[in-house]
Each structure stands twice: as structure tokens, then as C-alpha cells.
Short mmCIF file of N, CA and C in Angstrom, two decimals:
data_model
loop_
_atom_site.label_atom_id
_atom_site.label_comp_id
_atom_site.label_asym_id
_atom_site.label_seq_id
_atom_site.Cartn_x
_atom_site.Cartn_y
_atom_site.Cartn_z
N UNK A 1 -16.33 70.75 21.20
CA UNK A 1 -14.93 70.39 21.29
C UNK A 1 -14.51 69.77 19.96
N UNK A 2 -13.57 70.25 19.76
CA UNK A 2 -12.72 69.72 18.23
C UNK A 2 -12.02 68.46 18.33
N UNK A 3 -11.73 67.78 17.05
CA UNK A 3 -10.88 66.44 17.46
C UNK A 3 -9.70 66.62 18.10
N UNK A 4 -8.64 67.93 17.98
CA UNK A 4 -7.75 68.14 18.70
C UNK A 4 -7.94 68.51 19.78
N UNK A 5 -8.60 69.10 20.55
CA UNK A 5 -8.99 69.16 21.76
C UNK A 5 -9.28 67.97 22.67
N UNK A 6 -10.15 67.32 21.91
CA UNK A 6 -10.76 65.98 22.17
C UNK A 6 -9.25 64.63 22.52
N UNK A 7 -8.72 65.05 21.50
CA UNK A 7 -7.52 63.78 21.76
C UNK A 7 -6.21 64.58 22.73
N UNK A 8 -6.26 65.74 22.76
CA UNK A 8 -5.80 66.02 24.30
C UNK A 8 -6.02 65.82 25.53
N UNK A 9 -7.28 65.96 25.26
CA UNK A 9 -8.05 65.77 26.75
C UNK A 9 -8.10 64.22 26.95
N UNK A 10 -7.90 63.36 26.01
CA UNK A 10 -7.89 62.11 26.36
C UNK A 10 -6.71 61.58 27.01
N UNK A 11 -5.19 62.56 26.38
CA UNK A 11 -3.78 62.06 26.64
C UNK A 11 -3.62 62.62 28.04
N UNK A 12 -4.38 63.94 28.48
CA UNK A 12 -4.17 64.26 29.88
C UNK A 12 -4.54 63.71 30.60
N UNK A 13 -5.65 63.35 30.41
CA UNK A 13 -6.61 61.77 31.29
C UNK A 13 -5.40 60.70 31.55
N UNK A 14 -4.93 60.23 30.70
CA UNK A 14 -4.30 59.08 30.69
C UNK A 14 -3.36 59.29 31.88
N UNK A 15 -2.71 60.50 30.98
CA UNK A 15 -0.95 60.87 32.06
C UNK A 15 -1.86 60.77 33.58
N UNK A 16 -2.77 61.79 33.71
CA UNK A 16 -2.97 61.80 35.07
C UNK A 16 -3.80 60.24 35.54
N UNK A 17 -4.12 59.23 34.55
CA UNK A 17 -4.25 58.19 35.91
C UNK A 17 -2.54 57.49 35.64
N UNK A 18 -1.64 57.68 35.23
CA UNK A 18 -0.25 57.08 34.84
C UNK A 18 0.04 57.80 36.25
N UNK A 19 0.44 58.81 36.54
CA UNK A 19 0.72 59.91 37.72
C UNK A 19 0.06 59.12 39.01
N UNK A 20 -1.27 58.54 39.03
CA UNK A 20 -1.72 58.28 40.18
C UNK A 20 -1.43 57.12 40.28
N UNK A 21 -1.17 55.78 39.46
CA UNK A 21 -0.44 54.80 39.79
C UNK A 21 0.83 54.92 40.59
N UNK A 22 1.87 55.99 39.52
CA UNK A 22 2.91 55.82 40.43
C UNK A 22 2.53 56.84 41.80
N UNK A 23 2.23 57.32 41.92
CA UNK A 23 1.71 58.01 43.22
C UNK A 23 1.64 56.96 44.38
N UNK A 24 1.07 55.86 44.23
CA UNK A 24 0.38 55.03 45.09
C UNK A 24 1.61 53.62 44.62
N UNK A 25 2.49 54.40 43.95
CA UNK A 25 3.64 52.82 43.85
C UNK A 25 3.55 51.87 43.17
N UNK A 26 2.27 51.58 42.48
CA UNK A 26 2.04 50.63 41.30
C UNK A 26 2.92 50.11 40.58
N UNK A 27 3.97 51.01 40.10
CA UNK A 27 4.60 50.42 39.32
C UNK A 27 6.05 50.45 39.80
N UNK A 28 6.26 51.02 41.06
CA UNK A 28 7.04 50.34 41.60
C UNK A 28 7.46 49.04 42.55
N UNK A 29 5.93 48.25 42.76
CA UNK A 29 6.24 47.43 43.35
C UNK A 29 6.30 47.53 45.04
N UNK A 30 6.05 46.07 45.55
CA UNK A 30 5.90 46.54 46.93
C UNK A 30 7.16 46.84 47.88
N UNK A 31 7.48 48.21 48.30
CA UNK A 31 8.48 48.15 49.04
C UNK A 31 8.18 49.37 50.27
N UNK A 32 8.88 49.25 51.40
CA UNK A 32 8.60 50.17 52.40
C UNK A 32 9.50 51.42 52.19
N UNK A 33 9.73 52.03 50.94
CA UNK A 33 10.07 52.75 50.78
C UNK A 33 9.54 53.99 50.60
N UNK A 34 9.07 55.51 51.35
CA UNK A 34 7.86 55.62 50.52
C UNK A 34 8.21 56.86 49.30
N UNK A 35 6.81 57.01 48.59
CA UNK A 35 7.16 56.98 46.93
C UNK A 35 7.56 58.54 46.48
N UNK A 36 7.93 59.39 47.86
CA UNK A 36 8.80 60.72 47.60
C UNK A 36 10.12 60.28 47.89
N UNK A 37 10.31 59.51 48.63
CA UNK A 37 12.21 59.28 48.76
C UNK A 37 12.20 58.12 47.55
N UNK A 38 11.41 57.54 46.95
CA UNK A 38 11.45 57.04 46.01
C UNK A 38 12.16 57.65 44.88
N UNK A 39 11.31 58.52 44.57
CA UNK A 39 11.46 59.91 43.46
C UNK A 39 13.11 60.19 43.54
N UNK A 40 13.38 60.43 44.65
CA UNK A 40 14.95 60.84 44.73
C UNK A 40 16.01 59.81 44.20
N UNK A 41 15.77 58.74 44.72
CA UNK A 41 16.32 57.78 44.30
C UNK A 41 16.62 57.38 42.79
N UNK A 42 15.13 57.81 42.05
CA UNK A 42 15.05 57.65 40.53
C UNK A 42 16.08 58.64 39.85
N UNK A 43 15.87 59.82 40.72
CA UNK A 43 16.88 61.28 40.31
C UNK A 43 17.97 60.78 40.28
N UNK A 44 19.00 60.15 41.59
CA UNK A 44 19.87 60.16 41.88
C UNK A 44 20.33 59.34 40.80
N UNK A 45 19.46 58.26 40.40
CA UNK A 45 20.18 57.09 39.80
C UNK A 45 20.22 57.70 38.27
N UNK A 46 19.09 58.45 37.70
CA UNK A 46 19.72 59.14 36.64
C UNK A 46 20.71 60.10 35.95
N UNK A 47 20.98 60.40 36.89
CA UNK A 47 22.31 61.59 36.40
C UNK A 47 23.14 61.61 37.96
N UNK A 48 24.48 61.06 37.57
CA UNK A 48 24.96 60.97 38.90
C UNK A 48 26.04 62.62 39.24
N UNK A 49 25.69 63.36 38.54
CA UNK A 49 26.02 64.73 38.97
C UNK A 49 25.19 65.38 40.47
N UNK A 50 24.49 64.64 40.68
CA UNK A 50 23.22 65.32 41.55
C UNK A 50 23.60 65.75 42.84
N UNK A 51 23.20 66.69 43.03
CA UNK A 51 23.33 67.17 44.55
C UNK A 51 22.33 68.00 45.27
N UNK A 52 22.25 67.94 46.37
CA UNK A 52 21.03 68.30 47.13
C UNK A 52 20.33 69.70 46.11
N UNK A 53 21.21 70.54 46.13
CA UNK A 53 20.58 72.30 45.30
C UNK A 53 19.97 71.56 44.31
N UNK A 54 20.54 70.44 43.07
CA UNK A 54 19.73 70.22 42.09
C UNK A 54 19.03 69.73 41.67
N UNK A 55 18.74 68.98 42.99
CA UNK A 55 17.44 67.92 42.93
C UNK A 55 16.47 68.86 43.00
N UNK A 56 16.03 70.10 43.70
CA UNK A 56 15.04 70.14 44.46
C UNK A 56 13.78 70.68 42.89
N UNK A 57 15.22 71.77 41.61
CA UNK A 57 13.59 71.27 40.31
C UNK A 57 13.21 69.67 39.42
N UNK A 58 14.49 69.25 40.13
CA UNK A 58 14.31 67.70 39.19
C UNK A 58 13.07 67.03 40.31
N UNK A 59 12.82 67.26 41.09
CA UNK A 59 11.89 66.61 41.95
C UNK A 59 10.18 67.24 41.47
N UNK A 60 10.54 68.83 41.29
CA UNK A 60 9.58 69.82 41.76
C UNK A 60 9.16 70.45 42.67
N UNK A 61 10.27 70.28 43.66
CA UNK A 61 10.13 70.68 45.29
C UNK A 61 11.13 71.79 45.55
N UNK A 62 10.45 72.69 46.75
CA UNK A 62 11.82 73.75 47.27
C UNK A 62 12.59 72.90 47.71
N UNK A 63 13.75 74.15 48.19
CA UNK A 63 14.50 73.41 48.41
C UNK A 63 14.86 72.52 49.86
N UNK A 64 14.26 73.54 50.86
CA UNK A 64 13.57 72.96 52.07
C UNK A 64 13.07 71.32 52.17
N UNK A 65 12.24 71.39 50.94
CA UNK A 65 11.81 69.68 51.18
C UNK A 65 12.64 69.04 50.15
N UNK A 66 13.32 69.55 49.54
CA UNK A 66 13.91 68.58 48.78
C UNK A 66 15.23 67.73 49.84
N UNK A 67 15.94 68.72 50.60
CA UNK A 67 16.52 68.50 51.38
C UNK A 67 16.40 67.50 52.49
N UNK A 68 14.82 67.44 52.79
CA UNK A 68 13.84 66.71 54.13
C UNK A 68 14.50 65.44 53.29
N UNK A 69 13.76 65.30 52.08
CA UNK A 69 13.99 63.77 51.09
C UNK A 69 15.00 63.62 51.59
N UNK A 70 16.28 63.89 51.06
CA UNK A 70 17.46 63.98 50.88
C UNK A 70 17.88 63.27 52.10
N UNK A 71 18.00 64.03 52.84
CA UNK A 71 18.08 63.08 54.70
C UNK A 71 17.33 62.13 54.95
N UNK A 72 15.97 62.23 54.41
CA UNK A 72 14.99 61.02 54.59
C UNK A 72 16.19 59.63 53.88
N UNK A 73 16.06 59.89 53.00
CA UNK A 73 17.05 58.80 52.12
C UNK A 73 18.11 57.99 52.77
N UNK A 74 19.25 59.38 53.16
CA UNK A 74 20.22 58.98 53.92
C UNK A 74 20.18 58.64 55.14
N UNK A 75 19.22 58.72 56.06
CA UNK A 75 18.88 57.91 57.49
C UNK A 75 18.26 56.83 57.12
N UNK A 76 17.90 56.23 55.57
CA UNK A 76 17.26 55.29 55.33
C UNK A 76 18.53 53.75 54.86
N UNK A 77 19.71 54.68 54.77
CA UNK A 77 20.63 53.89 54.26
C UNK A 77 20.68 53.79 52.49
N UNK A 78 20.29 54.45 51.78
CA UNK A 78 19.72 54.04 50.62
C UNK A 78 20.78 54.98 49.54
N UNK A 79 21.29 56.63 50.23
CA UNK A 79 21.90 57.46 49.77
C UNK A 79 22.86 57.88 50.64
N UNK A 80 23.97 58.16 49.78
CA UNK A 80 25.21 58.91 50.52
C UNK A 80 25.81 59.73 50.13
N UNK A 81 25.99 60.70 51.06
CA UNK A 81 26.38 62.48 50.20
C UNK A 81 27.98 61.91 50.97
N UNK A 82 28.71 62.39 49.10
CA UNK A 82 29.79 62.11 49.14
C UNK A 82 30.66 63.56 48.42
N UNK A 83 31.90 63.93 49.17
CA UNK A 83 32.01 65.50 48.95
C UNK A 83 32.62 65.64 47.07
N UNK A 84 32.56 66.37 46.37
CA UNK A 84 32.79 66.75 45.15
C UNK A 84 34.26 66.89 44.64
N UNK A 85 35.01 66.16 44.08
CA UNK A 85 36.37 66.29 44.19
C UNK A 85 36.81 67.66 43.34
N UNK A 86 35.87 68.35 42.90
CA UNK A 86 36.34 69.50 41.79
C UNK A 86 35.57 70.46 43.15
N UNK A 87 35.05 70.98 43.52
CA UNK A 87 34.29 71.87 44.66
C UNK A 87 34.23 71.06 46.07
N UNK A 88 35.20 71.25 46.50
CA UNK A 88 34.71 70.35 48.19
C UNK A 88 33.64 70.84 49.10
N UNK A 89 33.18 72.31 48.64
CA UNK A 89 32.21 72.53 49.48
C UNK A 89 30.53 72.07 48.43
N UNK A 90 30.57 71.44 47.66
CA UNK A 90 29.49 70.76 47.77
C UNK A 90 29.53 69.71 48.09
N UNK A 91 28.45 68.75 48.14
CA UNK A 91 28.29 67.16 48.84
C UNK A 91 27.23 66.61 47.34
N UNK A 92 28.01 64.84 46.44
CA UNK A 92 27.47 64.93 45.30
C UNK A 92 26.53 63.62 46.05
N UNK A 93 25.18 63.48 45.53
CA UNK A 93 24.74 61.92 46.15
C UNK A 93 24.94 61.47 45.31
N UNK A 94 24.72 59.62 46.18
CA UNK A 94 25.40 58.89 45.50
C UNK A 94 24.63 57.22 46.14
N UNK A 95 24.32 56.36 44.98
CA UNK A 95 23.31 55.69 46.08
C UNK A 95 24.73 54.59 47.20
N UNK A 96 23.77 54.15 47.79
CA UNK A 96 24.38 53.31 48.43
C UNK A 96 24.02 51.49 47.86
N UNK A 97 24.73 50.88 47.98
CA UNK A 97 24.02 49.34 47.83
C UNK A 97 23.10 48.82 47.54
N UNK A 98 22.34 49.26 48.86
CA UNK A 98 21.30 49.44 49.18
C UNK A 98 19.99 50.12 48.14
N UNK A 99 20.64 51.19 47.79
CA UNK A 99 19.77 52.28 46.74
C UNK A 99 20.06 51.96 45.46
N UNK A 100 20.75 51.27 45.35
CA UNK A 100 21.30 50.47 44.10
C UNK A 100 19.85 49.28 43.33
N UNK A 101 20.04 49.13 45.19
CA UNK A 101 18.86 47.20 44.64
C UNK A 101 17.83 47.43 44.69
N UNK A 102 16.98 48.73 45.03
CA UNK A 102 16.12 49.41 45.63
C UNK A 102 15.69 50.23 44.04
N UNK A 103 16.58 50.58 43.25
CA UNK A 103 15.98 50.90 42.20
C UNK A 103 16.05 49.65 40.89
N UNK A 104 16.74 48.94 41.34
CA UNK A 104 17.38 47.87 39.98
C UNK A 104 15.67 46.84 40.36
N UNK A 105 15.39 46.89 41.43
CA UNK A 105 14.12 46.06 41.57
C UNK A 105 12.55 46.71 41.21
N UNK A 106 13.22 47.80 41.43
CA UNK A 106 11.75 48.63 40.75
C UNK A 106 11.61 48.66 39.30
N UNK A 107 12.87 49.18 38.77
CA UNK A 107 13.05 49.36 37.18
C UNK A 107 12.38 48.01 36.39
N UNK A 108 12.77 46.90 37.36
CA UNK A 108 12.73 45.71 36.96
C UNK A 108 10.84 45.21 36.90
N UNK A 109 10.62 45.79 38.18
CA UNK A 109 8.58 45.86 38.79
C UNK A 109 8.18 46.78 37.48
N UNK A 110 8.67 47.93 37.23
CA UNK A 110 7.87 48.96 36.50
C UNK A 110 8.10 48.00 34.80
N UNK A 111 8.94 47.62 34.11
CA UNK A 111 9.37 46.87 33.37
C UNK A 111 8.78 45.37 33.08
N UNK A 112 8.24 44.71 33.97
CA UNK A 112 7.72 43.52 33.81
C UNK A 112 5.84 44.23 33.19
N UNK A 113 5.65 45.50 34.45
CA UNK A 113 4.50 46.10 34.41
C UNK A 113 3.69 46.55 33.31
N UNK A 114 4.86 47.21 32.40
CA UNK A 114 4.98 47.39 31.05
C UNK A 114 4.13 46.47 29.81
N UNK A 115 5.35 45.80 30.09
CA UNK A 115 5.49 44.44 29.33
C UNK A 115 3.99 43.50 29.11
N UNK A 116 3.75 44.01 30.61
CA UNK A 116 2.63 42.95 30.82
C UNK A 116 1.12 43.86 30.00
N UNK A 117 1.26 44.86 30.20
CA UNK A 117 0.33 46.18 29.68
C UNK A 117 0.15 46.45 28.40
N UNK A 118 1.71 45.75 27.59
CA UNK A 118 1.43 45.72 26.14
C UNK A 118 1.56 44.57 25.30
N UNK A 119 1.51 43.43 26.13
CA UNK A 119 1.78 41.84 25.89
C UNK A 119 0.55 41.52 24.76
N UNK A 120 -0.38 42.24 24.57
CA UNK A 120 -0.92 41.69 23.26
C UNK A 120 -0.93 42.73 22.47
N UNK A 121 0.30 43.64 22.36
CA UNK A 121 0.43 44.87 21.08
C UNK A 121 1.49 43.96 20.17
N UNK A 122 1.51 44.19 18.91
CA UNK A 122 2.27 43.70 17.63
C UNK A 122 3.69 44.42 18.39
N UNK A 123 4.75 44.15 17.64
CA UNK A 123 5.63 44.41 17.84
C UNK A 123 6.19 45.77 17.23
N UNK A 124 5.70 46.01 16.06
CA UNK A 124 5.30 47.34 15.63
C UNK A 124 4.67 49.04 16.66
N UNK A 125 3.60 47.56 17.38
CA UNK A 125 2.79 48.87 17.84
C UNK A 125 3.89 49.15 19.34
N UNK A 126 4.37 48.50 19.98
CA UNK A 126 5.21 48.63 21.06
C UNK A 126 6.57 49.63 20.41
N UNK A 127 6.83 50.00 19.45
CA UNK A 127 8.54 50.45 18.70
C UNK A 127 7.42 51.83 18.56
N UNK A 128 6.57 51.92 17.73
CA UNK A 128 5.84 53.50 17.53
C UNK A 128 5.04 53.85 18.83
N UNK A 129 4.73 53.00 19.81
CA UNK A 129 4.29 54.15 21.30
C UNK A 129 5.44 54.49 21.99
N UNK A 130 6.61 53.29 21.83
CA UNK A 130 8.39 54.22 22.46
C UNK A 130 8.55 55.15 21.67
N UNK A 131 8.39 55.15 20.19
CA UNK A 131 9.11 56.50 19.53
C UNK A 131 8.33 57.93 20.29
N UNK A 132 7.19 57.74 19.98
CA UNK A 132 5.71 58.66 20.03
C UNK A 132 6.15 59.10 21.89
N UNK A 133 6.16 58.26 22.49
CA UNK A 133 5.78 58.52 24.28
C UNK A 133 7.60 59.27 23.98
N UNK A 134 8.54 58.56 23.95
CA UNK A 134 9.76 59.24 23.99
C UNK A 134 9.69 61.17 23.32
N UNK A 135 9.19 60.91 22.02
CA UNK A 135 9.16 62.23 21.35
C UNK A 135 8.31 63.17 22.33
N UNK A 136 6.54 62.82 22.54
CA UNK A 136 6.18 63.79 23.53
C UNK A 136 6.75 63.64 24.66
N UNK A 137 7.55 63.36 25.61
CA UNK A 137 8.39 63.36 27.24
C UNK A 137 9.35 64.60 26.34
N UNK A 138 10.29 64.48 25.67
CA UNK A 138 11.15 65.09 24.79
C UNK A 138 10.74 66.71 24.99
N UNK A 139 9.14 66.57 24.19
CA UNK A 139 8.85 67.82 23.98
C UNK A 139 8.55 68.84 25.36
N UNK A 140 7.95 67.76 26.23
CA UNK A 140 7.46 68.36 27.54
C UNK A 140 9.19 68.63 28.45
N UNK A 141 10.29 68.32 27.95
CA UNK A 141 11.10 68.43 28.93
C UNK A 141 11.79 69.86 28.18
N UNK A 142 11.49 70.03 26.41
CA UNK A 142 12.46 71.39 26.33
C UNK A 142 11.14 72.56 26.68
N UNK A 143 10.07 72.46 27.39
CA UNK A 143 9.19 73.19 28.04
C UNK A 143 8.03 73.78 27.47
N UNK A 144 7.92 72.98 25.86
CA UNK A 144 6.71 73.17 25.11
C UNK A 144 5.57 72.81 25.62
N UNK A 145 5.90 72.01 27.05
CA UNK A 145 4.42 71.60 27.50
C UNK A 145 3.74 72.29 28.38
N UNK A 146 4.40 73.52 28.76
CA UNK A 146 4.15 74.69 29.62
C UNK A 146 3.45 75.76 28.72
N UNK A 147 2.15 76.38 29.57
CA UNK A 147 1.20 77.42 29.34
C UNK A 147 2.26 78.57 28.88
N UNK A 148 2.07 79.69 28.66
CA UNK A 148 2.55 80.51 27.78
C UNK A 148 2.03 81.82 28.76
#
């Protein structure tokens, strides 16, 4: 194995125990929420265009379960499909209060989590792993991180 090989296989390691934290909620903190209607919630709160059809690749799910979430959410009190004033036959979500404090407390859990993870990096080294982690997320989202 080559050094580039070698320091891939180290960054995939990583992502995938990063993946199994939040899997198991780590870094969201303790809440009875669980960590697939979670996911939605994170969606919803990032781009408030969202609606059931376009969650289901922002999740990675058909659309079948993206939908399950979707209701999961809203019988949870957390989300509310509210109709589209430019298309009335779609429904846009939208959090509720509730889904409001539900992510402002996680952001806040995942954020202290952080903090606490790089509390003895220079201040330097914390500004070049945001540039670096931002640039590769970047690259993996215009789909360079996909097999060929």
C-alpha cells in the first residue's frame, strides 16, 4: 500500500467511526428523539425549501421511508407540513417550536462536543481542519466522492 492509499484508508476509518457516533446520537446529545427523525429535522432546518419528494435524496432514503420520517416527525410535534404559496398542491415542512429547540440544543451538544475534541489544538490548527474538512464535504457533495 502506498502513502496515498494509506492516508485514505485512514480518513475512511475516521468518517466511518464519525458516522457511528452520530448513528448512536453522540453528538447529538441525550434526547428521545430517535436519530432517523433526527436526520430530518437537520434537513428541514437546513434549507427551508424542503418538502417531503426532496428530502427523501437529502436523507438517502426512498421515498416510501422518507415519507414514514416525515409523519414520524409530525405525530411527534416537531414538524409541520405547511401548503406552498407558489404551488398549493405541494406541502413545504417547516419545524415547529418544538423542532426548533430540538435542533438549537443539539447544534449546541454537537458544538460543545467539538470544542471539547479540539480544546488542546492551537488555534491555527482548528481554522486549517475547518478549511480542509469544509473543502473535502465540498468535494464529496459536487460527487467527486463517488466511484466512477
Amino acid at each position: 500500500m502506498d502513502e496515498h492509499e494509506a492516508i485514505t484508508e485512514t480518513v475512511e476509518a475516521a468518517m466511518v467511526r464519525i458516522r457511528r457516533r452520530q448513528t448512536r446520537g453522540a453528538l447529538g446529545g441525550d434526547t428521545p428523539i430517535p436519530v432517523a427523525v433526527f436526520r430530518v429535522l437537520d434537513a428541514v432546518a437546513a434549507d427551508e425549501s424542503t418538502t417531503v419528494s426532496t428530502i427523501a435524496p437529502t436523507l438517502g432514503v426512498d421515498q416510501p421511508r422518507a415519507s414514514r420520517l416525515v409523519a414520524q416527525a409530525v405525530s411527534l410535534e416537531l414538524l409541520e407540513r405547511v401548503a406552498d404559496q407558489q404551488d398549493g398542491r405541494r406541502a413545504m415542512l417547516r419545524l415547529t417550536g418544538a423542532g426548533q429547540q430540538a435542533v438549537a440544543a443539539a447544534q449546541t451538544g454537537r458544538r460543545t462536543a467539538m470544542a471539547a475534541a479540539m480544546s488542546d489544538w492551537t488555534p491555527a490548527e482548528r481554522a486549517e481542519f475547518a478549511r480542509l474538512l469544509s473543502r473535502f464535504v465540498d468535494a464529496m457533495d459536487e460527487g467527486r466522492g463517488h466511484p466512477q
